[in-house]
XYZ file of C-alpha atoms in Angstrom:
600
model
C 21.628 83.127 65.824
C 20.271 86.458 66.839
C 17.147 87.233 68.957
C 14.995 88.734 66.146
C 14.329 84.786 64.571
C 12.499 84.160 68.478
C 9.139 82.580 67.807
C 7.229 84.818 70.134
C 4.157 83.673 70.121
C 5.202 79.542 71.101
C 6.809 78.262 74.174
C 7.661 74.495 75.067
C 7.232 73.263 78.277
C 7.369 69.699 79.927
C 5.497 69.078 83.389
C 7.532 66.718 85.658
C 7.455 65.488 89.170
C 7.583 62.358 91.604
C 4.544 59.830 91.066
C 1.145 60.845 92.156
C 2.247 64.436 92.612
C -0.461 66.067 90.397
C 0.686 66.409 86.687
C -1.546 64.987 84.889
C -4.674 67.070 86.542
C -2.305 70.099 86.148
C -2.850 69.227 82.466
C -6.428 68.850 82.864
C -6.637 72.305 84.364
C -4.714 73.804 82.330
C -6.033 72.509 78.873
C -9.715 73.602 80.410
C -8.972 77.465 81.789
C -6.884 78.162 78.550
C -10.879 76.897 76.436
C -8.849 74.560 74.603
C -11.189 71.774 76.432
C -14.890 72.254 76.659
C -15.767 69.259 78.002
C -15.418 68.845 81.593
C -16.275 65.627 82.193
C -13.098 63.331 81.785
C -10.779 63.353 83.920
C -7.120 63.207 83.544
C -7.665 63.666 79.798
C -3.616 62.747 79.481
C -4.077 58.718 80.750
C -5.041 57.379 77.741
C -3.811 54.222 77.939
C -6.175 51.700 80.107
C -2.435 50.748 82.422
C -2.299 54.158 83.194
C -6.481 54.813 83.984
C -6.380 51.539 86.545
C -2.408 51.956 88.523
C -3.156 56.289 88.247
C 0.182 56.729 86.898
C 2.088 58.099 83.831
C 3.619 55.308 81.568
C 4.026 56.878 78.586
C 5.355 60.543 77.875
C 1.887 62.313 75.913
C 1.918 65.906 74.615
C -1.040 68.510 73.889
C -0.722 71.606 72.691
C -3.016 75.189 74.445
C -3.958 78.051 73.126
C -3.706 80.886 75.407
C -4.680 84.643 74.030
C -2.566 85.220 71.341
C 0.291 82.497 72.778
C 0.491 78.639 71.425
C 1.727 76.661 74.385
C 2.891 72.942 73.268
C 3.026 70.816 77.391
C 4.716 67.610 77.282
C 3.526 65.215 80.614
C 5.892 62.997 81.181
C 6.244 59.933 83.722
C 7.327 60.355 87.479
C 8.161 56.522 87.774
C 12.233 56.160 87.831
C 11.415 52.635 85.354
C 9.722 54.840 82.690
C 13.018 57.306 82.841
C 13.707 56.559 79.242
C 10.359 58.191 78.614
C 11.309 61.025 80.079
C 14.561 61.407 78.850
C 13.689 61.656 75.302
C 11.101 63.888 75.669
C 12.686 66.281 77.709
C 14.942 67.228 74.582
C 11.898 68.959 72.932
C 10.885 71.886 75.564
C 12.943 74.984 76.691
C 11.734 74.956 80.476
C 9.529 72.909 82.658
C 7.492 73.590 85.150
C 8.148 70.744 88.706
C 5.056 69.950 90.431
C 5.776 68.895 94.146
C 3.108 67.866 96.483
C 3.261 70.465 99.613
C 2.543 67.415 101.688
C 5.105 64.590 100.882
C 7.699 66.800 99.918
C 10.801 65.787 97.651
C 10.570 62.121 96.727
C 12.867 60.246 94.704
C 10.930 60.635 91.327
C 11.361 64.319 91.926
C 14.858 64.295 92.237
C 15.214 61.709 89.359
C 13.295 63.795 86.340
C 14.720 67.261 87.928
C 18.327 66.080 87.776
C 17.515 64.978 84.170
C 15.936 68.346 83.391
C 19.194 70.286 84.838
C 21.877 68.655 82.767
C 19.484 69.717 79.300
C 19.746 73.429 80.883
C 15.990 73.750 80.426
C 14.964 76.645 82.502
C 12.567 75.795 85.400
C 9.383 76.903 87.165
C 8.273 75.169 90.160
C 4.478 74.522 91.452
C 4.170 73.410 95.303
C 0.848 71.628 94.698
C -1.802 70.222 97.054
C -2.030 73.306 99.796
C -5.451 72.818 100.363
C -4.070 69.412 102.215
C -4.418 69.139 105.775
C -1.096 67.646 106.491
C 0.374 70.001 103.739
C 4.133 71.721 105.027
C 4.537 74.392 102.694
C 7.930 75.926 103.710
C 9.230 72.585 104.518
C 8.756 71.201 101.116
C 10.086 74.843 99.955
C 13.086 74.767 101.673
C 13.440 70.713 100.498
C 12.901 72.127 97.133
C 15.537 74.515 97.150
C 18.099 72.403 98.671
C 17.484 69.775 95.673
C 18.197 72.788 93.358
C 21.527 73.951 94.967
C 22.417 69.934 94.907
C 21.858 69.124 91.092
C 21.944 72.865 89.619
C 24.828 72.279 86.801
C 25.201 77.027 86.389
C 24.041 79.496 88.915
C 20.901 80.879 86.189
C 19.175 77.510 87.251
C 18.790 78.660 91.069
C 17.063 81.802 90.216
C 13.062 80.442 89.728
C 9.867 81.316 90.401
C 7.760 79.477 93.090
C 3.782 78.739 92.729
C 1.293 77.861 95.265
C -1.967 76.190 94.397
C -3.630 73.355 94.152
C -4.461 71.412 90.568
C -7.782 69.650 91.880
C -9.788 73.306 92.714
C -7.803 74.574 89.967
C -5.938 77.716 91.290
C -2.156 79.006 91.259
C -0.861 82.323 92.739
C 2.796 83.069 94.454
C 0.500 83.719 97.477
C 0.856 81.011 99.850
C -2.469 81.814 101.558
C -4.940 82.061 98.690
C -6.780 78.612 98.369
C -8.911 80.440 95.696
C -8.575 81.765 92.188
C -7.307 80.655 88.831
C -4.605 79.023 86.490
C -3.994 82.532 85.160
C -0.498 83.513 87.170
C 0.882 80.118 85.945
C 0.332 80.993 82.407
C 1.545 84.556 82.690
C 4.752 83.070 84.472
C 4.994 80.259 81.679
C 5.133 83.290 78.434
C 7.420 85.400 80.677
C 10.331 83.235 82.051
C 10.662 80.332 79.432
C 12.722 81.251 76.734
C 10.966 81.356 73.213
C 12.108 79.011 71.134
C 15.189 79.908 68.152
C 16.502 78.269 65.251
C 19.704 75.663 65.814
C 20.938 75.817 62.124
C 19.938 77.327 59.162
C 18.129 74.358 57.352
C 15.515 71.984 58.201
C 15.985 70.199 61.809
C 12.987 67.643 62.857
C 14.101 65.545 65.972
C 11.967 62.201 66.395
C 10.612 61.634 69.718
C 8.047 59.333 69.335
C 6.137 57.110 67.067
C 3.029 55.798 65.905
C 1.065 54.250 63.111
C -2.176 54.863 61.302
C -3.584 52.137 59.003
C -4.436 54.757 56.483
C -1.167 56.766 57.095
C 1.087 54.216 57.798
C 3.987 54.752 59.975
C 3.561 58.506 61.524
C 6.400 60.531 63.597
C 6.239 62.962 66.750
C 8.918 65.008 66.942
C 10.044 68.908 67.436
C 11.275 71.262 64.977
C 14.625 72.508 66.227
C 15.265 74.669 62.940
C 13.934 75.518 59.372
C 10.632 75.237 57.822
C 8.535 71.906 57.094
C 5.860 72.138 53.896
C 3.305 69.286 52.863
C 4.941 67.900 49.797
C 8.812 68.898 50.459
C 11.312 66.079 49.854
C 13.192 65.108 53.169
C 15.871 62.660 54.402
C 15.897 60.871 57.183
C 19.679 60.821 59.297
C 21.006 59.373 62.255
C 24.791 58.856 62.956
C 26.095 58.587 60.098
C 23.258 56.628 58.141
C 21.053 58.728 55.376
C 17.966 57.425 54.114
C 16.508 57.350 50.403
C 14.463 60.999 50.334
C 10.947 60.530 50.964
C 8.280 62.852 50.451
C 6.243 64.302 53.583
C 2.271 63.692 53.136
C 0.720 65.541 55.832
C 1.438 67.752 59.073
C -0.498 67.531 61.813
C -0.165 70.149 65.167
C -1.382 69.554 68.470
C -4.471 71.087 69.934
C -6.083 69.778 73.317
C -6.750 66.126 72.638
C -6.962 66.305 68.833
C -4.323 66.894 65.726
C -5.319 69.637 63.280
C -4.108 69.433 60.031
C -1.751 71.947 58.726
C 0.415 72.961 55.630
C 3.653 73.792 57.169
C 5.814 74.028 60.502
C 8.605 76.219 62.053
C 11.155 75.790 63.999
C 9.563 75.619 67.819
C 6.820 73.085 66.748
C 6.231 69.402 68.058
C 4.512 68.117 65.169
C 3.387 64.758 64.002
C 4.026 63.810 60.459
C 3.525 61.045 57.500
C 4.757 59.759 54.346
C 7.780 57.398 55.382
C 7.800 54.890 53.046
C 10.022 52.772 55.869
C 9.583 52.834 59.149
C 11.313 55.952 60.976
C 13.058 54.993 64.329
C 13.352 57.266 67.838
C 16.057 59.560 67.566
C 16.080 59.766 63.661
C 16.603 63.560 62.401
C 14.485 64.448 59.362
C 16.490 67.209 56.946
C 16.576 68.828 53.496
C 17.870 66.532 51.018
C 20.922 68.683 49.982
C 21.617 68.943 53.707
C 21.418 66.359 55.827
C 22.188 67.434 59.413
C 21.770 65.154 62.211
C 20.399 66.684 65.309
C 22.364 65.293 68.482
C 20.537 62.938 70.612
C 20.463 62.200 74.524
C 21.775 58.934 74.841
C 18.921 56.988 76.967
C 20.133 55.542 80.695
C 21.387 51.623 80.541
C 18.824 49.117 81.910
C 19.457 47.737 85.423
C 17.407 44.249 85.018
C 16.902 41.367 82.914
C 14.593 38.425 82.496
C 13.843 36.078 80.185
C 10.579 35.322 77.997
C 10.046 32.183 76.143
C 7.021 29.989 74.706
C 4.862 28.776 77.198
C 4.712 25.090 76.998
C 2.997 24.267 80.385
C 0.415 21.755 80.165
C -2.391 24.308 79.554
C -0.623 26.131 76.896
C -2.834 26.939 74.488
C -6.437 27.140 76.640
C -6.671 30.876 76.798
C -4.516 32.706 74.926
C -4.447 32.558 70.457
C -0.965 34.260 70.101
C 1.405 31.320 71.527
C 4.615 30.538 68.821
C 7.405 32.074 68.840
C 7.194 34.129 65.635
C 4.466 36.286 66.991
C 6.277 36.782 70.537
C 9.191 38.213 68.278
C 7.034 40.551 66.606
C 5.792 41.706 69.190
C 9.226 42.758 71.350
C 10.568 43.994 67.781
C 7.802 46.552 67.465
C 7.855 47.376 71.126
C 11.575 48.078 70.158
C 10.708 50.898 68.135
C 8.795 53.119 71.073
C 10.449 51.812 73.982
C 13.176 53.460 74.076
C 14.857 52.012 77.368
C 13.766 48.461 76.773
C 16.644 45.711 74.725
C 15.886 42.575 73.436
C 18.797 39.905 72.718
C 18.028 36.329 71.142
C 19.471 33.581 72.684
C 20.481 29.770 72.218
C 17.453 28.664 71.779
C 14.850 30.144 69.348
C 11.727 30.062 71.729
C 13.782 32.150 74.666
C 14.388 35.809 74.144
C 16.367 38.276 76.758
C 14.510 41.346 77.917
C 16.537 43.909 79.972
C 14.940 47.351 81.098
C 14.771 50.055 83.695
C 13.483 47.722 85.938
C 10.577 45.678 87.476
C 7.697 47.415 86.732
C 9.069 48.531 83.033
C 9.130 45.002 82.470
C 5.920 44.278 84.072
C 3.810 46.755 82.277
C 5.157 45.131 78.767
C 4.232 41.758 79.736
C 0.534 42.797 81.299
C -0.111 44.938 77.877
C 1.140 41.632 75.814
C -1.106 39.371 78.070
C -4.116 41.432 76.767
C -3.707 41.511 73.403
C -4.089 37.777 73.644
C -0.411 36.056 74.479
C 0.770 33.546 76.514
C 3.960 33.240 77.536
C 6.902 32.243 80.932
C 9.022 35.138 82.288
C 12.099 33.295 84.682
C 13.003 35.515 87.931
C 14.418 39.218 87.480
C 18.031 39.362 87.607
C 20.028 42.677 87.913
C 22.326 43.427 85.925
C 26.541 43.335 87.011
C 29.110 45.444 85.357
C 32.981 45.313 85.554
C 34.142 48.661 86.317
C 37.999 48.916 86.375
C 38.587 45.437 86.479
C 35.788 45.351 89.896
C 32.222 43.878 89.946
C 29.467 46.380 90.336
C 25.734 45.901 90.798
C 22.959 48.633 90.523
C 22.127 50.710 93.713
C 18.995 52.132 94.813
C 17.991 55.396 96.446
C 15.176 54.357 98.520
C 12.690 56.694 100.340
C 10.589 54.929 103.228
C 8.022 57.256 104.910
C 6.297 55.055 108.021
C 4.299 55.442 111.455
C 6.933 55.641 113.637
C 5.949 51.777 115.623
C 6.738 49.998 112.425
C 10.051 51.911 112.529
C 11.954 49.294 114.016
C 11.202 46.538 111.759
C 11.397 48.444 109.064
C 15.175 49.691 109.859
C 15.817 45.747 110.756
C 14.842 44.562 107.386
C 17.078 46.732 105.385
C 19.841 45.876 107.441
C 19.365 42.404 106.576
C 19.464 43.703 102.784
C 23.350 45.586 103.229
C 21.137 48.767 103.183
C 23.456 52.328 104.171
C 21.026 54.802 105.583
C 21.675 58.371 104.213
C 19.163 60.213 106.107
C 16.508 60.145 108.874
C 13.877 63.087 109.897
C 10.988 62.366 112.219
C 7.708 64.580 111.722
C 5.186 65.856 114.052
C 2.382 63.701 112.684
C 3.645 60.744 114.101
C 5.522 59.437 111.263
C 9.109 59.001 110.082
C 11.153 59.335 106.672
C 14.355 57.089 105.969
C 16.474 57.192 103.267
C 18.766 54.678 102.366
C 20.827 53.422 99.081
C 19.951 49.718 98.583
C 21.318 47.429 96.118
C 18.631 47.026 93.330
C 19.031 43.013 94.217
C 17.824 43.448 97.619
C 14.290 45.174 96.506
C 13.227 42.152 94.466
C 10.745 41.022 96.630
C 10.576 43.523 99.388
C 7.639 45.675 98.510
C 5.333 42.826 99.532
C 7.389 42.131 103.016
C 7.501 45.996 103.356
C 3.509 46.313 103.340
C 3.139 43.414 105.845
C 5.639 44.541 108.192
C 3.933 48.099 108.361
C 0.224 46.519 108.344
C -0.137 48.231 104.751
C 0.537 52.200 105.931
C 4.115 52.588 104.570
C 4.968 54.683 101.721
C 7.800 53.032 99.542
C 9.439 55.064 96.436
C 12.778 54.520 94.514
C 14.781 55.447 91.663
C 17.828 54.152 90.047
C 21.264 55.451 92.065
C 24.212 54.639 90.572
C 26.307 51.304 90.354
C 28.841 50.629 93.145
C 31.202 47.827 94.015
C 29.273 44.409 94.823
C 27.718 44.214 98.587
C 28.476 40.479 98.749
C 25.668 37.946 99.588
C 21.873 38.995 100.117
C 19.056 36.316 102.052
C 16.480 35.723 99.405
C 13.246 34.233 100.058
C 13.299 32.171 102.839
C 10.365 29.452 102.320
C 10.119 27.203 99.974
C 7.060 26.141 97.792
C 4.134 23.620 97.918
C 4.022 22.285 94.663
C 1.389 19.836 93.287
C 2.034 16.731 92.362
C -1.003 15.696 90.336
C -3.037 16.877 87.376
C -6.876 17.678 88.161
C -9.378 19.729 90.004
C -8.627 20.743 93.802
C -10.858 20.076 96.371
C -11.761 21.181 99.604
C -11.416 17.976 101.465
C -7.427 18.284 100.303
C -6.783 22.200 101.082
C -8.190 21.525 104.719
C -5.075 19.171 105.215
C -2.877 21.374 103.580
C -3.907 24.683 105.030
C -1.753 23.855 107.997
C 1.279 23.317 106.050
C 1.648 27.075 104.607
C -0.762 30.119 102.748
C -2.673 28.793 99.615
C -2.698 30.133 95.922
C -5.323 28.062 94.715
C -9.140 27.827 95.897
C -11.527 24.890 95.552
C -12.543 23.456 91.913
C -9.048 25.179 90.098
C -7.642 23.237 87.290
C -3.987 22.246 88.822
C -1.259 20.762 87.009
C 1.592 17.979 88.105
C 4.969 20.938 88.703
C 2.315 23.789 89.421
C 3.131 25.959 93.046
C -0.094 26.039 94.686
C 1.132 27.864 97.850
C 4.153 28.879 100.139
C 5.200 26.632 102.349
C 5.681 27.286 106.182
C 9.657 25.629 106.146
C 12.383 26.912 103.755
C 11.918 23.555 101.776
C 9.743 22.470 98.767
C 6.927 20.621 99.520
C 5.194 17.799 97.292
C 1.434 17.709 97.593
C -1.378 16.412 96.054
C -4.423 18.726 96.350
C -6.866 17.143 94.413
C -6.818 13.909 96.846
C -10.878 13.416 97.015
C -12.585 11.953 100.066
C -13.366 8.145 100.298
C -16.705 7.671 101.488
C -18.188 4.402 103.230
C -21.366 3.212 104.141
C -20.398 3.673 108.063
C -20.103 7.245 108.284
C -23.547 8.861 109.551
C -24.273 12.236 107.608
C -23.917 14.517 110.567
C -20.389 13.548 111.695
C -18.773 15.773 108.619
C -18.209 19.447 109.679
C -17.840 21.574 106.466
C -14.617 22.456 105.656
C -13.751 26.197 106.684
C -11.203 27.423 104.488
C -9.403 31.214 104.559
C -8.942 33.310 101.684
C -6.395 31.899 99.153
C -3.820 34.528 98.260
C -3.950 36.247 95.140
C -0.985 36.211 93.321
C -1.041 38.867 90.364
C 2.201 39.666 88.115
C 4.084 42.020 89.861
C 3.600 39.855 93.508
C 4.750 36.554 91.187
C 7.759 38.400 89.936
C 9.158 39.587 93.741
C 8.315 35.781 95.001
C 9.673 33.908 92.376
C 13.242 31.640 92.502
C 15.556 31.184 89.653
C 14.237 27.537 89.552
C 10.969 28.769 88.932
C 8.895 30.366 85.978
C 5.335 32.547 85.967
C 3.142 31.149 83.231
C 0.819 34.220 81.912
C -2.107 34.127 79.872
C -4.770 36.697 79.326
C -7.045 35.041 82.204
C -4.566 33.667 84.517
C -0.787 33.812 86.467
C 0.332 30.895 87.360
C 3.556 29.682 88.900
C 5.254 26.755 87.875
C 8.683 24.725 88.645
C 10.908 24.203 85.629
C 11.136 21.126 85.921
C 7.770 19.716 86.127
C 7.962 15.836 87.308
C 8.640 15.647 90.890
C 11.315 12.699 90.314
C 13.339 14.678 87.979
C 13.646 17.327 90.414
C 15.056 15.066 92.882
């Protein structure tokens, strides 16, 4: 194709970096200095989802589109979390550059190296953005030079090592290639966006539409996100949708919608270089469906989405409270539910399996799990998860498990125990730098097994100042055995109300889950036991008065804080012999086998 069919006046451009790094103010700033945003009062416009308002982090990849003088600017923000990769990796296909955000204080992180690596192989051209200067523990030229070593590591042709670098900071809302400004505007950014990403050209001659993402209106019906990689889309024109080798019936498109800010506009026809949202399916499009002219259907190719690393399984909760607090409890509607999550999770598989009320979830790992089952708790279901389980693979006739890359950053006295646990867990340590503020970075590969459970043991053993990041490495050949959880569980062997009078004899036998006037039933785990075996208790056991007892001989019971056990902590403390019942007001954890007799 030859230059002259450039759109000059669009670019596409995704914003990536490691967790917490600054993206989605970035967007914030950028959407309000360009006037696309007048109001100033939300922030981080981009979290729309309540997950994402309440943890601070990108789940789910979101685009908005700026207008900037005579320029359109479509910016795709994208996750930083390695379990949300999937995310990323579709929506990467739909830009020409990106722009990396790195925090000038924690340097390269995992994330970063995770989403950059995936932006490489595409070929997308990059700009990068040192953000947070204006910190006081901020190392600019470290972080530079960390930056530029990632580059000559994952850089797939030479073109990708030649970039600009920004300095700014995305809170105050300034970016120049001055590293000593801590004043000013977005303005440089923007100038360096319309000058060094390439403007977007047609692919083929006819129509091209890549699906990205999906959605649903009630008026609508099903709507899809995608970009225009070549040709021309009009309200009204007859299209077919392809992937592989599979053509659909033609269909007739209803409306276009582009983006703007926060809001669609309506519109009668696309080019090639748009991400566009559009309607009339009369069935359901899927992610990586190509929409073409009729007469030539043309799949667009698609980036294959990274394998999952863990499983777990779901089924019908059938504890002895089932039923109290949730309304969507059978099967059928648990079905439903994974199958439409199917259709915008991207990275997430669901397999059936012997018995009707148990389904098989796999995904990208514990907290890609964990965010499907807390959004499925609120909508109103209940429902037992069993432990996570990584997932093996036989490569050349050898067993392989998932690895790790692990970045630890800790005060250098918690060093020590740090470096002792994760030799426990067959950890190799690739790296070790000690900085002047007192504090120390290790980096390690770690089989994924090992980390199950070790965030909460990680925070404990550095009294709660240790910064913990991952992403997915690689499988190699199995590590052989691994120490799991080392106590065992107090588990109740009665159905009623707990009282005081039986947690004050119990509170010397191990840390409490439950608190005073709880409902308890008979297989329920109601704390961790001090010894490595199960315990059977009975914390309801009341008090037996008699007449002898004079009213001042009874201290009151003093009991300490019970611990709180929320989803995530359940799922790293949990056995295979044990389930986590969830309902929209409570996590429980339970044995399988709920009569103390049987379990004998």
């Amino acid at each position: 194709m030859s230059t002259q069919n450039e759109r000059k006046d669009v670019r596409n451009i995704a914003i990536i970096a490691h967790v917490d790094h600054g993206k989605t103010t970035l967007v914030d700033q950028l959407l309000r200095q360009s006037g696309t945003l007048k109001d100033a009062s939300t922030e981080r416009v981009m979290d729309s989802n309540d997950l994402e308002r309440e943890r601070g982090i990108t789940i789910l990849a979101k685009n908005t589109g700026i207008r900037w003088n005579d320029y359109y600017i479509n910016i795709v923000d994208t996750p930083g979390h390695a379990d949300f990769g999937g995310e990323v990796e579709r929506t990467l296909q739909m830009v020409e550059g990106f722009l990396l955000v790195v925090d000038a204080a924690e340097g390269v992180l995992p994330g970063t190296r995770f989403v950059l690596q995936k932006a490489l192989a595409l070929g997308l051209k990059p700009i990068v953005f040192i953000n947070k200067i204006d910190r006081k523990d901020a190392d600019i030229n470290r972080t530079q030079n960390a930056v530029h070593d990632l580059f000559l590591d994952l850089a797939t042709n030479e073109s990708q090592l030649d970039f600009p670098v920004f300095y700014g900071s995305s809170r105050f809302g300034f970016a120049s290639q001055d590293q000593t400004l801590r004043e000013g505007t977005m303005q440089p950014l923007f100038e360096a966006v319309v000058k060094y990403i390439p403007a977007p050209t047609p692919k083929k001659d006819h129509l091209q539409l890549l699906v990205t993402a999906l959605d649903h209106s009630d008026f609508l019906g099903p709507i899809a996100i995608g970009r225009i990689f070549s040709g021309t889309l009009k309200v009204g024109q007859q299209v077919v949708m392809c992937k592989d080798n599979a053509v659909s019936k033609p269909l007739k498109i209803t409306k276009i919608f582009k983006f703007i800010g926060l809001s669609k506009i309506e519109s009668q026809e696309a080019s090639y270089g748009d991400i566009v949202a559009v309607t009339g399916f009369t069935e359901p499009a899927t992610i990586g469906t190509t929409l073409c002219e009729v007469e030539h259907p043309d799949a667009y190719p698609y980036v294959k989405v990274d394998e999952p690393t863990v499983t777990m399984y779901m089924s019908v909760n059938d504890s002895p409270f089932n039923g109290r607090e949730g309304k969507l409890l059978t099967s059928r509607q648990i079905k439903d539910r994974l199958e439409k999550e199917l259709k915008v999770n991207v990275a997430l598989r669901v397999e059936p399996t012997t018995s009707a009320d148990v389904f098989k979830l796999s995904g990208r790992g514990q907290m890609h799990l964990g965010i499907l089952v807390e959004n499925m708790r609120r909508e109103g279901f209940e429902m037992q998860l069993s432990a996570p389980e990584v997932i093996y693979r036989t490569i050349d006739g050898v067993k392989n498990e998932p690895i790790e890359f692990v970045v630890i950053d800790v005060p250098e006295e918690y060093q020590g125990a740090v470096m002792e646990n994760m030799g426990r867990r067959k950890a190799q340590m690739k790296n070790m730098h000690a900085y002047e503020n007192g504090r120390v970075r290790l980096e390690y590969e770690v089989p994924s097994r090992a980390l199950l459970g070790f965030r909460g043991q990680f925070l404990t053993d550095t009294r709660g100042t240790g910064l913990l990041t991952m992403s997915f490495h690689g499988y190699q050949p199995y590590k052989g055995d691994i120490p799991t959880r080392t106590k065992g569980a107090m588990v109740s062997m009665e159905q009623g109300m707990v009282t005081a009078y039986a947690l004050d004899t119990l509170k010397e036998r191990g840390i409490l889950f439950v608190e005073p006037t709880d409902e308890v039933y008979e297989g329920q785990i109601i704390g961790e036991c001090s010894r490595d075996n199960d315990l059977d208790v009975n914390p309801c056991k009341q008090k037996k008065l008699t007449n002898m007892r004079a009213s001042g001989t009874d201290d009151a019971v003093k009991l300490a804080p019970s611990r709180k056990m929320d989803l995530e902590t359940c799922m790293e403390w949990i056995r295979p012999d044990e389930l986590i019942e969830v309902t929209p007001a409570s996590v429980r954890l339970r044995k399988k086998i709920l009569r103390a007799a049987l379990r004998k």
